[in-house]
Coordinates of C-alpha atoms in Angstrom, one line a residue:
M623 CA -28.8 45.3 15.1
S624 CA -26.8 42.3 15.9
W625 CA -28.3 39.0 14.9
T626 CA -27.9 37.8 18.4
S627 CA -30.1 40.6 19.8
P628 CA -33.3 39.4 21.5
L629 CA -36.3 39.0 19.2
I630 CA -38.4 42.1 19.5
L631 CA -41.7 40.3 19.3
A632 CA -44.8 40.2 21.5
L633 CA -47.1 37.2 21.3
V634 CA -50.4 38.0 22.9
L635 CA -53.9 36.5 23.0
L636 CA -56.5 38.9 21.6
S637 CA -60.2 38.1 21.8
S638 CA -62.9 39.3 19.5
Q639 CA -66.6 39.1 19.8
G640 CA -67.7 35.5 19.2
S641 CA -64.3 34.4 17.9
E642 CA -61.6 32.1 19.3
N643 CA -58.4 33.5 20.7
V644 CA -55.8 34.2 18.1
V645 CA -52.0 34.5 18.5
V646 CA -50.7 37.7 16.8
R647 CA -47.5 39.5 16.5
E648 CA -46.3 43.0 17.3
G649 CA -44.9 45.2 14.6
Y650 CA -43.9 48.8 13.8
Y651 CA -45.9 50.8 11.3
V652 CA -45.0 54.2 9.7
V653 CA -48.2 56.3 9.3
R654 CA -48.8 57.4 5.6
P655 CA -51.0 60.4 4.5
G656 CA -54.6 59.5 4.9
D657 CA -54.1 56.6 7.4
T658 CA -56.5 56.1 10.3
L659 CA -56.1 53.8 13.2
E660 CA -59.3 52.0 12.2
G661 CA -58.0 51.5 8.7
I662 CA -54.6 50.2 9.9
T663 CA -56.3 47.8 12.3
Q664 CA -58.5 46.5 9.5
Q665 CA -55.5 46.0 7.3
Y666 CA -53.4 44.0 9.8
L667 CA -56.0 42.4 12.2
G668 CA -58.9 42.1 9.8
D669 CA -61.3 43.9 12.1
S670 CA -61.4 47.7 12.4
E671 CA -63.4 47.6 15.6
R672 CA -60.3 46.4 17.4
W673 CA -58.5 49.8 16.9
R674 CA -58.6 50.4 20.7
E675 CA -56.2 47.5 21.3
N676 CA -53.7 49.3 19.1
W677 CA -54.4 52.6 20.8
R678 CA -53.6 51.0 24.2
L679 CA -50.3 49.7 22.7
N680 CA -49.2 53.3 22.0
G681 CA -49.4 55.1 25.4
D682 CA -48.1 58.4 24.0
L683 CA -50.8 58.6 21.3
E684 CA -53.2 61.2 22.9
N685 CA -55.8 61.3 20.1
P686 CA -56.2 58.1 18.1
H687 CA -58.1 59.9 15.4
R688 CA -55.3 62.4 14.6
L689 CA -52.3 60.5 13.2
R690 CA -49.3 62.3 11.8
P691 CA -47.6 61.1 8.6
G692 CA -44.2 59.6 9.5
Q693 CA -45.3 58.7 13.0
V694 CA -44.2 55.2 14.1
L695 CA -46.9 53.1 15.7
R696 CA -46.7 49.8 17.5
I697 CA -49.5 47.6 16.2
Y698 CA -50.7 44.1 16.5
F699 CA -50.9 42.1 13.3
R700 CA -51.9 38.6 12.3
Q701 CA -52.0 39.1 8.6
L702 CA -50.0 41.1 6.0
P703 CA -51.6 43.0 3.2
E704 CA -50.9 41.9 -0.4
T705 CA -49.0 45.1 -1.0
G706 CA -46.8 44.9 2.1
A707 CA -44.2 42.9 3.9
A708 CA -42.8 42.5 7.4
L709 CA -39.1 42.5 8.2
A710 CA -39.1 39.1 9.9
K711 CA -35.4 38.7 10.5
T712 CA -32.3 41.0 10.7
A713 CA -28.7 40.3 11.3
N714 CA -26.1 42.9 12.1
E715 CA -26.2 46.2 10.0
V716 CA -29.7 46.5 8.5
D717 CA -31.4 49.8 7.7
S718 CA -34.8 50.6 6.4
N719 CA -36.2 53.6 4.6
R720 CA -40.0 54.2 5.0
P721 CA -41.5 57.4 3.5
P722 CA -42.6 59.9 4.5
R723 CA -39.6 59.4 6.9
R724 CA -36.7 60.6 4.8
D725 CA -33.6 59.1 6.4
W726 CA -32.3 55.6 6.5
E727 CA -32.8 54.2 10.0
T728 CA -31.7 51.2 11.9
A729 CA -34.2 48.5 11.1
R730 CA -36.1 46.5 13.7
R731 CA -37.5 43.1 13.4
F732 CA -41.1 43.3 12.4
D733 CA -40.9 46.7 10.8
L734 CA -43.9 46.7 8.5
L735 CA -43.1 47.7 5.0
Q736 CA -45.2 49.3 2.2
P737 CA -44.6 50.0 -1.5
K738 CA -41.7 52.5 -2.0
D739 CA -40.0 51.3 1.3
G740 CA -36.4 50.1 1.1
V741 CA -34.1 47.7 3.0
K742 CA -30.3 48.0 3.0
T743 CA -27.8 45.5 4.4
G744 CA -24.1 46.0 5.2
D745 CA -21.1 43.8 5.4
R746 CA -21.9 40.4 7.1
S747 CA -25.5 41.5 7.4
S748 CA -28.8 40.1 6.1
A749 CA -32.6 40.5 6.3
E750 CA -35.6 38.4 5.6
L751 CA -38.9 39.9 4.4
E752 CA -42.2 38.1 4.8
F753 CA -45.0 38.8 2.3
G754 CA -48.7 38.4 2.6
D755 CA -48.7 35.7 -0.2
A756 CA -46.6 33.4 2.0
T757 CA -43.4 34.1 0.1
R758 CA -40.3 35.4 1.7
L759 CA -37.3 37.4 0.4
V760 CA -33.9 36.7 2.0
V761 CA -31.6 39.7 1.3
S762 CA -27.9 38.9 1.5
E763 CA -25.0 41.2 2.6
D764 CA -24.2 44.5 0.9
S765 CA -27.6 44.7 -0.8
L766 CA -30.2 47.3 -1.5
V767 CA -33.8 46.3 -2.1
F768 CA -37.1 48.3 -2.6
L769 CA -40.7 47.4 -2.7
R770 CA -42.3 48.9 -5.9
E771 CA -46.0 49.6 -6.4
A772 CA -47.3 47.5 -9.2
P773 CA -49.1 49.1 -12.2
A774 CA -52.9 49.5 -11.7
S775 CA -53.5 46.9 -14.3
R776 CA -52.1 44.2 -12.0
G777 CA -54.3 45.2 -9.0
S778 CA -52.8 45.2 -5.6
A779 CA -49.6 43.3 -6.3
T780 CA -46.2 44.4 -5.0
D781 CA -43.0 44.2 -7.0
I782 CA -39.5 43.8 -5.8
E783 CA -36.6 45.8 -7.1
I784 CA -33.1 44.5 -6.4
E785 CA -31.0 47.6 -7.1
L786 CA -27.8 46.1 -5.7
G787 CA -26.7 42.8 -4.3
Q788 CA -28.5 39.5 -4.0
A789 CA -31.9 38.2 -2.8
D790 CA -33.6 34.8 -2.7
L791 CA -37.4 34.7 -3.2
E792 CA -38.8 31.5 -1.7
G793 CA -42.2 30.0 -0.9
A794 CA -44.0 26.7 -0.5
G795 CA -47.6 25.6 -0.9
L796 CA -48.2 28.3 -3.5
G797 CA -50.7 28.3 -6.3
A798 CA -50.0 30.0 -9.6
E799 CA -53.0 32.2 -9.1
D800 CA -51.6 33.2 -5.7
L801 CA -48.3 34.6 -7.0
D802 CA -48.1 37.9 -8.9
I803 CA -44.7 39.3 -8.3
E804 CA -42.2 41.0 -10.6
M805 CA -38.5 41.2 -9.7
V806 CA -36.7 44.1 -11.2
I807 CA -33.0 43.1 -11.4
G808 CA -30.9 45.9 -12.9
D809 CA -32.0 46.3 -16.5
A810 CA -33.9 43.0 -16.4
T811 CA -37.3 41.9 -15.2
A812 CA -38.2 38.4 -13.9
R813 CA -41.6 36.9 -13.4
P814 CA -41.3 33.8 -11.2
E815 CA -43.8 31.0 -11.0
P816 CA -44.1 28.1 -8.6
S817 CA -43.6 24.5 -9.5
A818 CA -46.4 22.0 -9.8
D819 CA -46.1 21.2 -6.1
G820 CA -46.3 24.9 -5.2
T821 CA -42.6 25.4 -4.4
L822 CA -40.6 28.5 -5.4
R823 CA -36.9 29.2 -5.1
T824 CA -35.3 31.9 -7.2
R825 CA -32.1 33.8 -6.7
A826 CA -31.5 37.2 -8.3
R827 CA -28.3 39.3 -8.3
S828 CA -27.7 42.8 -9.5
S829 CA -24.4 44.7 -10.0
D830 CA -23.7 47.8 -12.0
G831 CA -26.7 47.2 -14.3
A832 CA -25.9 43.6 -14.9
A833 CA -28.3 40.9 -13.7
Q834 CA -28.2 37.2 -12.9
L835 CA -31.2 34.9 -12.3
M836 CA -31.0 31.3 -11.0
V837 CA -34.1 29.1 -10.6
Y838 CA -33.8 26.3 -8.1
A839 CA -37.6 25.4 -7.9
G840 CA -40.4 26.6 -10.2
A841 CA -39.7 28.6 -13.3
S842 CA -39.3 32.2 -14.4
A843 CA -39.6 34.4 -17.5
L844 CA -36.7 36.8 -17.9
E845 CA -37.0 39.9 -20.0
A846 CA -34.2 42.4 -21.0
G847 CA -33.1 44.3 -24.1
G848 CA -36.5 43.7 -25.7
Q849 CA -36.2 39.9 -25.6
N850 CA -37.8 37.3 -23.3
V851 CA -36.4 33.9 -22.3
A852 CA -37.9 31.1 -20.2
V853 CA -35.7 30.0 -17.4
D854 CA -36.8 26.6 -16.2
E855 CA -36.1 24.8 -12.9
G856 CA -32.4 24.0 -12.5
M857 CA -31.3 26.7 -15.1
G858 CA -29.9 30.2 -14.9
S859 CA -29.3 33.2 -17.2
S860 CA -27.2 36.3 -17.1
V861 CA -27.9 39.8 -18.5
A862 CA -25.2 42.2 -19.4
E863 CA -26.1 45.9 -19.2
G864 CA -28.2 46.9 -22.2
E865 CA -28.1 43.3 -23.6
P866 CA -30.7 40.5 -23.9
P867 CA -30.6 37.5 -21.6
S868 CA -28.0 34.8 -22.3
P869 CA -29.3 31.4 -23.2
P870 CA -30.2 29.5 -20.0
E871 CA -27.5 27.1 -18.7
K872 CA -27.7 24.2 -16.3
L873 CA -26.9 25.1 -12.7
L874 CA -24.2 23.2 -10.9
D875 CA -25.1 20.6 -8.2
A876 CA -24.9 21.3 -4.5
P877 CA -21.6 20.3 -2.9
E878 CA -21.6 17.4 -0.6
L879 CA -20.5 18.6 2.9
T880 CA -18.0 16.5 4.7
A881 CA -16.8 18.4 7.8
P882 CA -17.9 19.4 10.4
A883 CA -20.4 16.6 10.8
K884 CA -24.1 17.4 11.1
G885 CA -24.9 18.5 14.6
A886 CA -21.2 18.8 15.5
R887 CA -20.4 20.6 18.8
L888 CA -17.1 22.4 18.3
A889 CA -14.9 23.8 21.0
T890 CA -13.2 26.3 18.7
P891 CA -14.6 29.5 17.2
R892 CA -12.6 28.9 14.0
P893 CA -13.4 25.4 12.7
A894 CA -12.4 24.1 9.3
F895 CA -15.2 23.6 6.8
E896 CA -14.7 20.9 4.1
W897 CA -16.8 19.6 1.2
Q898 CA -16.5 17.4 -1.9
P899 CA -15.5 19.0 -5.2
V900 CA -18.2 19.9 -7.8
P901 CA -17.2 19.2 -11.5
G902 CA -17.1 22.3 -13.6
F903 CA -16.8 24.8 -10.7
E904 CA -15.0 28.1 -10.9
S905 CA -15.2 29.0 -7.2
Y906 CA -17.2 28.4 -4.0
T907 CA -19.3 30.5 -1.7
V908 CA -19.6 29.5 2.0
E909 CA -22.3 30.9 4.3
V910 CA -22.6 30.6 8.0
C911 CA -25.9 31.7 9.4
G912 CA -28.0 31.9 12.6
D913 CA -31.0 30.3 10.9
E914 CA -31.8 27.7 8.2
T915 CA -32.8 30.2 5.5
C916 CA -29.7 32.5 6.1
G917 CA -31.9 35.4 7.0
E918 CA -29.5 35.9 9.9
L919 CA -26.1 35.9 8.2
V920 CA -23.0 35.4 10.3
R921 CA -20.3 35.0 7.6
R922 CA -20.2 34.9 3.9
V923 CA -17.1 34.3 1.9
T924 CA -16.9 34.2 -1.9
G925 CA -14.3 33.2 -4.5
L926 CA -12.9 30.2 -2.8
G927 CA -10.8 28.0 -5.1
A928 CA -10.5 24.9 -2.9
E929 CA -12.9 22.6 -1.0
R930 CA -11.8 23.9 2.4
W931 CA -12.3 27.2 4.4
Q932 CA -11.4 28.2 7.9
P933 CA -12.6 31.6 9.2
E934 CA -9.9 34.1 10.1
D935 CA -11.8 35.5 13.0
D936 CA -14.0 33.9 15.7
L937 CA -17.5 32.7 15.0
P938 CA -20.0 33.4 17.7
V939 CA -20.8 30.9 20.5
A940 CA -24.2 29.8 19.2
D941 CA -26.2 27.2 17.3
L942 CA -25.4 27.8 13.7
F943 CA -26.1 26.6 10.1
W944 CA -23.7 26.4 7.2
R945 CA -23.9 25.7 3.5
V946 CA -21.7 25.8 0.4
T947 CA -22.6 26.9 -3.2
A948 CA -20.5 26.1 -6.3
V949 CA -20.2 29.0 -8.8
A950 CA -19.8 28.3 -12.5
P951 CA -17.3 30.1 -14.8
S952 CA -20.3 32.2 -16.0
G953 CA -20.8 33.5 -12.5
L954 CA -24.1 31.8 -12.0
D955 CA -24.6 30.1 -8.6
G956 CA -25.3 26.4 -8.5
Y957 CA -27.7 24.8 -6.0
P958 CA -26.9 25.9 -2.4
G959 CA -26.3 22.8 -0.3
D960 CA -28.8 21.8 2.4
P961 CA -27.9 23.8 5.6
R962 CA -26.0 21.7 8.1
T963 CA -26.2 22.4 11.8
L964 CA -23.2 23.0 14.2
T965 CA -22.7 24.5 17.6
I966 CA -19.8 26.6 18.7
L967 CA -19.1 25.9 22.4
D968 CA -17.7 28.4 24.8
K969 CA -14.3 26.6 25.4
P970 CA -10.7 27.4 24.9
D971 CA -9.3 27.1 21.4
D972 CA -7.8 23.7 20.4
Q973 CA -5.3 23.5 17.6
T974 CA -4.0 20.0 18.3
P975 CA -5.4 17.2 16.1
P976 CA -6.4 13.8 17.5
T977 CA -4.0 10.9 17.8
V978 CA -4.9 7.9 15.7
A979 CA -3.6 4.3 15.7
L980 CA -4.7 0.9 14.5
R981 CA -5.2 -2.2 16.7
V982 CA -6.1 -5.8 15.7
N983 CA -8.2 -8.0 17.9
G984 CA -7.7 -11.7 17.1
V985 CA -5.0 -13.8 15.6
H986 CA -2.7 -11.7 13.4
L987 CA 0.9 -11.0 12.4
A988 CA 2.0 -7.4 12.8
P989 CA 4.2 -5.7 10.1
R990 CA 7.9 -6.6 10.4
S991 CA 10.7 -4.7 8.7
G992 CA 12.0 -6.6 5.7
L993 CA 9.5 -9.4 6.1
N994 CA 5.8 -8.4 5.8
Q995 CA 5.0 -4.7 5.1
G996 CA 1.3 -5.0 6.2
W997 CA -0.8 -6.7 8.7
I998 CA -1.7 -10.4 8.1
L999 CA -5.1 -11.1 9.7
G1000 CA -6.5 -14.5 10.4
P1001 CA -10.1 -15.8 10.6
G1002 CA -12.2 -13.8 13.1
A1003 CA -9.7 -11.0 13.4
R1004 CA -11.2 -7.5 13.7
L1005 CA -9.8 -4.0 13.3
E1006 CA -10.1 -1.3 16.0
A1007 CA -9.4 2.4 15.7
L1008 CA -7.6 3.9 18.6
I1009 CA -8.4 7.6 18.6
E1010 CA -7.8 10.1 21.4
D1011 CA -8.2 13.8 21.7
S1012 CA -7.3 15.5 25.0
G1013 CA -8.5 18.9 23.9
S1014 CA -11.9 19.5 22.6
G1015 CA -12.7 15.8 22.3
L1016 CA -13.4 13.6 19.3
D1017 CA -16.2 14.8 17.0
R1018 CA -16.3 12.0 14.4
W1019 CA -14.1 9.7 12.3
V1020 CA -14.6 8.3 8.8
P1021 CA -13.2 4.9 7.9
S1022 CA -12.1 4.0 4.4
L1023 CA -11.6 0.5 2.8
D1024 CA -9.6 0.2 -0.4
G1025 CA -9.6 3.9 -1.0
A1026 CA -13.4 4.5 -0.5
E1027 CA -15.3 5.6 2.5
T1028 CA -17.3 2.8 4.1
D1029 CA -19.3 2.0 7.3
L1030 CA -17.8 0.8 10.5
A1031 CA -18.9 -2.8 10.1
A1032 CA -17.3 -3.2 6.6
W1033 CA -14.1 -1.5 7.9
Q1034 CA -13.8 -3.7 11.0
G1035 CA -14.1 -7.0 9.0
P1036 CA -14.4 -9.7 8.0
W1037 CA -13.3 -8.9 4.4
T1038 CA -13.0 -10.8 1.2
P1039 CA -9.8 -12.9 1.3
G1040 CA -6.7 -11.3 -0.1
E1041 CA -5.1 -7.9 -0.1
H1042 CA -6.8 -4.7 1.1
T1043 CA -5.9 -1.2 2.4
V1044 CA -7.5 0.5 5.4
S1045 CA -7.4 4.1 6.5
L1046 CA -9.3 6.7 8.5
V1047 CA -9.7 10.4 9.0
A1048 CA -10.6 11.7 12.5
Y1049 CA -11.9 15.2 13.4
D1050 CA -12.0 16.7 16.9
K1051 CA -14.7 19.2 18.0
A1052 CA -12.3 22.0 17.1
G1053 CA -12.3 20.9 13.5
N1054 CA -8.7 19.6 13.7
R1055 CA -8.0 16.7 11.3
A1056 CA -5.9 13.6 11.8
E1057 CA -5.3 10.9 9.2
L1058 CA -4.2 7.3 9.4
E1059 CA -2.4 6.7 6.1
P1060 CA -3.6 3.7 3.9
T1061 CA -2.3 0.6 5.6
P1062 CA -2.0 -2.7 3.8
I1063 CA -3.7 -5.8 5.3
H1064 CA -4.0 -9.4 4.0
Y1065 CA -7.0 -11.2 5.2
D1066 CA -5.8 -14.8 5.2
V1067 CA -8.4 -17.6 5.7
E1068 CA -6.7 -20.1 3.3
P1069 CA -4.7 -22.9 4.9
P1070 CA -1.2 -23.7 3.8
R1071 CA -0.6 -25.7 0.6
L1072 CA 1.3 -29.0 0.9
T1073 CA 3.3 -30.1 -2.1
W1074 CA 5.5 -33.2 -2.7
G1075 CA 8.3 -34.1 -5.0
L1076 CA 11.6 -36.0 -5.1
E1077 CA 14.7 -35.0 -3.4
T1078 CA 17.8 -34.2 -5.5
E1079 CA 21.4 -33.2 -4.7
G1080 CA 21.9 -29.5 -5.0
P1081 CA 25.1 -27.9 -6.4
S1082 CA 26.2 -26.7 -2.9
G1083 CA 25.5 -30.0 -1.3
E1084 CA 22.2 -28.8 0.2
L1085 CA 19.1 -30.9 -0.3
S1086 CA 16.6 -29.2 -2.7
A1087 CA 13.7 -30.2 -4.9
T1088 CA 10.9 -28.8 -7.0
P1089 CA 7.5 -30.0 -5.9
D1090 CA 5.5 -31.4 -8.8
H1091 CA 2.3 -32.5 -7.0
T1092 CA -0.2 -31.0 -4.6
F1093 CA -2.2 -32.8 -1.9
Q1094 CA -5.9 -32.3 -2.3
P1095 CA -7.4 -31.6 1.2
T1096 CA -10.9 -32.9 2.0
Q1097 CA -13.1 -32.3 5.0
R1098 CA -11.3 -35.1 6.8
P1099 CA -7.6 -35.6 7.1
N1100 CA -6.5 -36.9 3.7
S1101 CA -5.5 -40.6 3.4
Y1102 CA -3.3 -41.8 0.6
E1103 CA -2.3 -45.4 -0.2
V1104 CA 1.1 -45.8 -1.9
S1105 CA 2.1 -49.3 -3.1
V1106 CA 5.8 -49.9 -2.5
N1107 CA 7.7 -52.8 -4.2
D1108 CA 10.2 -53.8 -1.5
P1109 CA 12.1 -56.9 -2.7
H1110 CA 13.7 -57.3 0.8
S1111 CA 10.6 -57.2 2.9
W1112 CA 10.3 -61.1 2.9
V1113 CA 13.6 -61.3 4.7
P1114 CA 12.5 -61.0 8.4
W1115 CA 15.8 -59.6 9.7
L1116 CA 16.2 -57.1 6.9
K1117 CA 13.6 -54.6 7.8
Q1118 CA 13.3 -51.4 5.9
V1119 CA 14.5 -48.3 7.8
W1120 CA 13.1 -44.9 6.9
R1121 CA 14.9 -41.6 7.6
V1122 CA 13.1 -38.4 8.3
Q1123 CA 14.7 -34.9 7.8
T1124 CA 12.8 -31.8 8.8
D1125 CA 12.9 -28.1 9.3
P1126 CA 10.0 -25.8 10.2
R1127 CA 8.2 -26.1 6.9
Q1128 CA 9.6 -29.1 5.0
L1129 CA 10.2 -32.8 5.4
V1130 CA 12.2 -35.4 3.5
L1131 CA 11.4 -39.1 4.0
S1132 CA 14.0 -41.5 2.6
P1133 CA 14.6 -45.3 2.9
A1134 CA 17.7 -47.0 4.1
R1135 CA 17.6 -49.3 1.0
P1136 CA 16.3 -48.4 -2.4
V1137 CA 12.6 -49.1 -2.9
Y1138 CA 10.1 -48.5 -5.6
V1139 CA 7.0 -46.6 -4.7
R1140 CA 3.9 -46.3 -6.8
I1141 CA 2.2 -43.0 -6.2
G1142 CA -0.9 -42.8 -8.3
D1143 CA 0.1 -43.7 -11.8
R1144 CA 3.8 -42.9 -11.2
K1145 CA 6.4 -45.5 -10.3
V1146 CA 9.1 -43.8 -8.2
L1147 CA 12.4 -45.1 -6.9
L1148 CA 13.2 -43.8 -3.5
T1149 CA 16.9 -44.2 -2.4
P1150 CA 18.9 -42.9 0.6
D1151 CA 19.9 -39.9 -1.5
R1152 CA 16.5 -39.4 -3.3
G1153 CA 13.7 -39.4 -0.8
L1154 CA 10.1 -38.2 -0.7
W1155 CA 10.2 -34.4 -0.2
I1156 CA 7.2 -32.5 1.2
L1157 CA 6.9 -28.7 1.5
A1158 CA 4.4 -26.5 3.2
Q1159 CA 3.8 -23.1 1.4
D1160 CA 1.5 -20.1 2.2
L1161 CA 1.0 -17.1 0.0
A1162 CA 0.4 -14.6 2.8
C1163 CA 2.6 -15.9 5.6
R1164 CA 5.5 -16.9 3.2
S1165 CA 8.1 -18.5 5.4
F1166 CA 6.1 -18.2 8.6
V1167 CA 4.7 -21.8 8.4
Q1168 CA 5.2 -24.7 10.8
L1169 CA 5.1 -28.3 9.5
D1170 CA 4.6 -31.0 12.2
H1171 CA 4.6 -34.7 11.5
A1172 CA 4.2 -38.1 13.1
L1173 CA 5.5 -41.4 11.6
D1174 CA 4.3 -44.9 12.4
L1175 CA 5.4 -48.3 11.0
E1176 CA 3.6 -51.6 11.2
V1177 CA 4.3 -55.1 9.6
T1178 CA 1.2 -57.2 8.8
G1179 CA 0.5 -60.4 6.8
R1180 CA 2.3 -63.7 6.5
W1181 CA 5.9 -64.3 5.6
W1182 CA 5.0 -65.0 1.9
N1183 CA 3.0 -61.8 1.7
N1184 CA 4.3 -59.4 4.3
R1185 CA 3.0 -55.8 4.1
T1186 CA 4.8 -52.9 5.8
E1187 CA 2.4 -49.9 6.3
L1188 CA 4.0 -46.6 6.8
S1189 CA 1.7 -43.8 8.0
L1190 CA 2.8 -40.2 7.8
D1191 CA 0.6 -37.6 9.6
L1192 CA 1.3 -34.0 8.6
M1193 CA -0.1 -30.8 10.0
A1194 CA 0.9 -27.5 8.3
T1195 CA 0.0 -24.3 10.2
D1196 CA 0.5 -20.8 9.0
C1197 CA 1.2 -17.6 10.9
V1198 CA -2.5 -16.9 11.6
E1199 CA -3.4 -20.5 12.6
N1200 CA -4.9 -21.7 9.4
A1201 CA -4.1 -25.4 9.3
T1202 CA -3.9 -28.2 6.7
P1203 CA -4.0 -31.8 8.1
V1204 CA -2.9 -34.7 5.8
R1205 CA -2.4 -38.4 6.3
L1206 CA -0.1 -40.1 3.8
M1207 CA -0.2 -44.0 3.7
L1208 CA 2.8 -45.8 2.1
T1209 CA 2.6 -49.5 1.7
T1210 CA 5.4 -51.9 0.7
S1211 CA 5.0 -55.5 -0.4
N1212 CA 7.0 -58.3 -2.0
R1213 CA 5.0 -58.3 -5.2

């Protein structure tokens, strides 16, 4: 039966004398020697007096008191006996064998199983058995499992024999006294126990007499070759044919799933699945299922050596679940990842990845060949990802900052001042992947640096200097008083003349006649060929700096104590509009 077949399940309201209405299910029971309709009804409904309800459900049963062994009855059930199970889920090729019927037959959902019954799954097939003790057994593909009758010393318990393949025994809310199950796995026997919170998750695998046991929740005793070992939660053990169990080893962690995203709606039947690597892995197993427990298997691929898989044939158009398990070199499975949901949409295939680009909102300088290789971003600038997909549409995108995945707010900015790299990976709903390679940015919130020195004559005749001081900016435009010894300032008709030479990021101020200037504790002689040299520098913008200035002269005082005040207003602005304002005051006097 295909896993997409309709669920063969009847939910009906049955009333009993003096009791409330109860929702029950409809199953298929094979009559065993000695069975009566009253006994079957007692076993599955808890009240033998309701046998007529089961009789009415089987219109071809002429005499309800004369049942034939091997006869299949439709019956209502609301409980399962401790010695039985119900085939709660099937996917694709699942057969059951229920004596006294001799042949393997196509299984149906809610076939009711008894000791000595078997379940067989084929390729890409699975089944889930529900037991009366609230546990369930998920049987994977290419597996053969039987229910065994427990020894009389253990009462009415039912054991499980995994003759071939793999099965997961799971349960929640269990008490140690509620669970009495043995799992026969090849030549080994396991006795699982729930954890303190009542959770049980055990995986068993059998192949050619060898056995493997992995305990994800709870614990288990494992016996083989006359020896018994305790396999605690998070551990696993292997048993070679005829040998005792191996010392338990720690199971690998579950892989972190990356793509498709949780709840992704994909317009391709062959999406790419990706996950993060698990240290110490030998291979990976990927499962795609129609349900969260993988009782309805769709695909299962083993032996993958990389953190990516893409199916070679189409997945069904449906709501699905997928998970990945890392396998150790010993062959033991690690923890299966938490199932992640996805939906395959009924749309044409899309093999074209999204287009991705980067845009900056706010003041910035774009990369220029031979000048700046990355983006220079000013205060308040923000990044924007331009992502388009004309096929299946964008599913998700993951931003990264400085080589690590981050959230959108941290990626967009602001950032810490200085150098960074930004990148992103985008996925469309068909699973196609596009990447924006790491792009350098410089977040520049520092204003230019103004330095001053003295002009000298360069070897080529060009003016050059090496700044040896730095203006110290404050919250207000800086004001500096510089005393100037000008011996000619008392001569009214011999006024000092200052010459200003500029280019976009530097300025030279030189007098027409030599004059001594005291700057701080330094006494400096300025001459027509050795003026005051000022340079604007910026680490990020380099030569993309603009230095503006305004010069003003004023003579004050009396003839015996004239003072010439020279004010030089400077404004240095870098390529992203960071600015440094400075006011320089030069004062000359005759003393």
